Phi, psi and omega in degrees: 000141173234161191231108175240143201130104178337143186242106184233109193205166221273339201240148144032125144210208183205108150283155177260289191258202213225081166289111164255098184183207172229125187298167180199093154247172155239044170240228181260157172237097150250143176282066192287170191303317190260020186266145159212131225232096164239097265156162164242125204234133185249070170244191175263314171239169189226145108273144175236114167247353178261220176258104186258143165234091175162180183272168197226155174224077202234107178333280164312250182252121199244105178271110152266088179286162186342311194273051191220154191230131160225128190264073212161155183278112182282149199218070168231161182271334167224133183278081222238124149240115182279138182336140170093329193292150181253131187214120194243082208153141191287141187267107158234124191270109181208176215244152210289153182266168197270168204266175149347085183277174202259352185186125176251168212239129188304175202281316183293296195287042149274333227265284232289328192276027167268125175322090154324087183284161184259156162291142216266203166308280182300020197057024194245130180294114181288154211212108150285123175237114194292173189210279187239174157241046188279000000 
């Protein structure tokens, strides 16, 4: 699958396929083997076993593994590269900048797009909560 276009999302995933665009989490990202990124990728953990072109921003932890190529500057608090892996780009441990939004939404329709769950019996609100998109 290819994407072009950002990826912005609040829980966990895995690429597979071939994004141009800029990835967005505030989970873990892995990265397969047969994944390509051309992109600036913003999350709290990172694996890479594919390909990134672009800068990586990851608050916590960044696994770059043997097979992984990153064309780009890594921005992490912690670093693991494994022997063999290509890293083409300044290495810095520092804390991720927040990324750019592309529109910002006035305070009422922010307001206006949150979901309401309705109440059970006991009155307590239920919650559908996504965990990944793997």
């Amino acid at each position: 699958m290819s994407v072009n276009g950002s990826i912005d999302a609040s829980v966990s995933g895995r690429i597979d396929g071939n994004v141009r665009g800029d990835v967005k989490t505030t989970g873990k990202l892995v990265v397969s083997e047969t994944a390509s990124i051309r992109g600036h990728i913003y999350a709290t953990d990172l694996v890479v076993h594919g390909k990134v072109y672009g800068d990586v921003y990851i608050s916590n932890k960044a696994h770059i593994s043997n097979k992984a190529l990153v064309k780009g500057d890594v921005n992490a608090m912690v670093l693991e590269i494994e022997e063999g892996a290509v890293v083409e780009g300044a290495i810095r441990k520092n804390v991720m900048p927040a990324p750019k939004a592309t529109s910002e939404l006035p305070a009422e329709a922010a307001i206006a797009q949150t979901a309401i769950a309705p109440a059970d019996a006991a009155g307590s609100v239920e919650e559908e909560q996504n965990t990944s998109w793997f």
